Coordinates of C-alpha atoms in Angstrom, one line a residue:
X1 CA -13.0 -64.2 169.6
X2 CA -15.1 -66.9 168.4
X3 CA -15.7 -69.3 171.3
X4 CA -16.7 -68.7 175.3
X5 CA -14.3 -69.6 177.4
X6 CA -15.8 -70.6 180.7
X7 CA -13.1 -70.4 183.8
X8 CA -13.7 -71.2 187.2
X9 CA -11.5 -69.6 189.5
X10 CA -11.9 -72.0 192.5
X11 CA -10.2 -73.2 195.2
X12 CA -10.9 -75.6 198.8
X13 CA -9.8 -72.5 200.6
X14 CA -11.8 -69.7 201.7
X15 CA -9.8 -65.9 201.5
X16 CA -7.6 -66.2 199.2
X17 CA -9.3 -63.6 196.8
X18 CA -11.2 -65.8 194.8
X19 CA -13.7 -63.0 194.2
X20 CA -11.7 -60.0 194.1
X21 CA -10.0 -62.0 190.8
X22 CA -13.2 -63.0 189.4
X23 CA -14.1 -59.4 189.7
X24 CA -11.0 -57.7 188.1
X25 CA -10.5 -60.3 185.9
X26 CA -13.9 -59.7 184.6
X27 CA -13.6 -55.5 184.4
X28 CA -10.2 -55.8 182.9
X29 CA -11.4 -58.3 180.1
X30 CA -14.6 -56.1 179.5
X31 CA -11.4 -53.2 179.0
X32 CA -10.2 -55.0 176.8
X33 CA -13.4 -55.4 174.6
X34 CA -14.6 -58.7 175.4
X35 CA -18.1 -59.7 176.0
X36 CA -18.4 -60.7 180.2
X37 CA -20.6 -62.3 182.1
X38 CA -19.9 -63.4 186.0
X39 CA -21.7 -65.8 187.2
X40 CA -21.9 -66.0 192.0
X41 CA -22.0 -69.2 192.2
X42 CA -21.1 -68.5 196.2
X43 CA -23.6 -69.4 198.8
X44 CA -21.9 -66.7 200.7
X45 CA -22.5 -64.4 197.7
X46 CA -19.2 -62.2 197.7
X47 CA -19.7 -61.4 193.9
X48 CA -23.5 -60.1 194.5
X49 CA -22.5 -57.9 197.5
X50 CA -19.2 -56.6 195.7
X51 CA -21.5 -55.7 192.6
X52 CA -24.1 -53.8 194.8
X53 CA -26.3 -56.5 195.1
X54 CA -26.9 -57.0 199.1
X55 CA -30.3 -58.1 199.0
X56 CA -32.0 -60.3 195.6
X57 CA -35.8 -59.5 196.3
X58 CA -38.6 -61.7 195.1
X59 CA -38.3 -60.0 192.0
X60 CA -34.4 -60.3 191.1
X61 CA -34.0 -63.8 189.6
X62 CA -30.3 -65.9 190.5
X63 CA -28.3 -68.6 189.9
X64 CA -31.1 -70.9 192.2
X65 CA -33.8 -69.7 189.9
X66 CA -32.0 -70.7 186.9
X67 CA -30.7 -74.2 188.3
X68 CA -34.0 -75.1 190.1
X69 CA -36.1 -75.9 186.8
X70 CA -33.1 -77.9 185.8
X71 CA -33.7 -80.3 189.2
X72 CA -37.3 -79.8 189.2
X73 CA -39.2 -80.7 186.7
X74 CA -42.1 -78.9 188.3
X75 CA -40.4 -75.7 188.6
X76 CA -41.1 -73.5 185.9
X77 CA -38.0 -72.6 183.6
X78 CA -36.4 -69.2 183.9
X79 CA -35.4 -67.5 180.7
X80 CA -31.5 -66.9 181.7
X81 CA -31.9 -63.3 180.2
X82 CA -34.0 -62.7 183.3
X83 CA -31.1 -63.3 185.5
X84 CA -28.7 -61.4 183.7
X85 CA -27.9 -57.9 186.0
X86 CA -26.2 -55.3 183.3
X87 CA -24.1 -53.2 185.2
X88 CA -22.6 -49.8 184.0
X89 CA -18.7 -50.9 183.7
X90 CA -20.1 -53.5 180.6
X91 CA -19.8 -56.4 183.1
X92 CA -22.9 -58.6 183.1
X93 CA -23.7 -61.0 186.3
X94 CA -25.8 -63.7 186.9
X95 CA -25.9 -63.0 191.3
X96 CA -26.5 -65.2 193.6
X97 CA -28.7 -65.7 197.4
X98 CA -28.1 -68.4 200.1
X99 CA -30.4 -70.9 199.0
X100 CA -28.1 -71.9 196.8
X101 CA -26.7 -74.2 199.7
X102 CA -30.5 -76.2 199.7
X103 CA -30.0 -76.2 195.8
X104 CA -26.5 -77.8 196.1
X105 CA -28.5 -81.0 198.1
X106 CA -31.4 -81.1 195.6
X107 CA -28.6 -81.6 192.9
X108 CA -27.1 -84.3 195.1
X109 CA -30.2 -86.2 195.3
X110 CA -29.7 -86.6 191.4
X111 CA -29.5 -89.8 189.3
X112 CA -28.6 -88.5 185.9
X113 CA -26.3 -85.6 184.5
X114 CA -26.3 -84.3 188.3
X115 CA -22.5 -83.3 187.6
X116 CA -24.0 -80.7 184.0
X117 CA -26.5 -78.8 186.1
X118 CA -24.5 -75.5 185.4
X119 CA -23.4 -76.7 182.2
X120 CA -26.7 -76.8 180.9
X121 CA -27.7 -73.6 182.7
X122 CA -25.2 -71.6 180.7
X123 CA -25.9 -73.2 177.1
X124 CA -28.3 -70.5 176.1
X125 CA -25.8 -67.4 176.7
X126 CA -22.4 -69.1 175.5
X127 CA -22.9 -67.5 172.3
X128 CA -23.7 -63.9 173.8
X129 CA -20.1 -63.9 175.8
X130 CA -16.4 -63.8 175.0
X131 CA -15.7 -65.1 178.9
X132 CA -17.9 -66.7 181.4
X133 CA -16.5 -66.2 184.7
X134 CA -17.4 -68.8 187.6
X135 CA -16.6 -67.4 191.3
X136 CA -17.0 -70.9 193.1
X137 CA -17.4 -71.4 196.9
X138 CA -14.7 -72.7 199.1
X139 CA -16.1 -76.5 198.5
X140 CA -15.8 -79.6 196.7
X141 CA -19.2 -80.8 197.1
X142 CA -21.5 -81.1 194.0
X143 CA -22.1 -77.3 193.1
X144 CA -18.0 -77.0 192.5
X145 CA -18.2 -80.4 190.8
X146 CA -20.8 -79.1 188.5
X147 CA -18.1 -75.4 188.2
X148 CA -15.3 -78.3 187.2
X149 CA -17.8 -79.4 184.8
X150 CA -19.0 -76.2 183.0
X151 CA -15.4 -75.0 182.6
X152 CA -12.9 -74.8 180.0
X153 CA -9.8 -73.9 182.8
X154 CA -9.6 -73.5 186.2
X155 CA -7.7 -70.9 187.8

């Protein structure tokens, strides 16, 4: 396979397995032989704590980390390698922590390319991945906006 395929599995409704098929659909592809990467992009961080991940320390760089030099210009840019978790089963994941919600209203406050945020973020690895897989919140505010935006499909 040639080209990442970025797919959001979203949806305005909360339990209705949004993770648990970003998840499998993320092992069974890396089965397969494709080159994975999930990406939480949950304030309630389902992927992170279903991937052993309960607690990001000060140490464990996320998805706000990556974004925040993207709204910031006096944030210092992350290199996205540093936020890449390898885990054992060939899956790689970018996780997540709950200031992603405060992140979401920075990106709100935005004039320009506030809706390519995450589209931007991802630039750097599309070439390392077969499949990007986006496990989006039960929203439509700007962070699922910017999910829409990154994608190839949503599911």
């Amino acid at each position: 396979m040639n080209e990442c395929k970025i797919v959001a599995v979203l949806n305005r409704k909360g339990g209705v397995c949004k993770t648990a098929t970003t998840h499998n659909l993320g092992v069974a592809l890396v089965q397969r032989g494709y080159r994975v990467l999930l990406v939480d992009c949950d304030t309630q961080r389902n992927l992170s704590i279903s991937l052993g991940l309960n607690r990001p320390d000060e140490e464990c760089y996320t998805l706000c980390e990556l974004l925040q030099p993207l709204i910031d210009v006096e944030v210092d840019e992350v290199d996205i390698q540093n936020c890449i978790h390898h885990l054992e089963n060939g899956v790689d994941f970018i996780p997540n922590k709950q200031a992603l919600s405060t992140v979401e209203k920075q990106i709100s406050t935005l004039d320009f390319r506030r809706e390519c945020i995450l589209f931007d973020a991802l630039e750097d690895v599309r070439l390392d991945y077969d499949y990007i897989l986006l496990d989006c919140m039960a929203s439509l505010g700007m962070l699922a906006v910017n999910m829409m935006m990154a994608c190839d499909t949503v599911l």
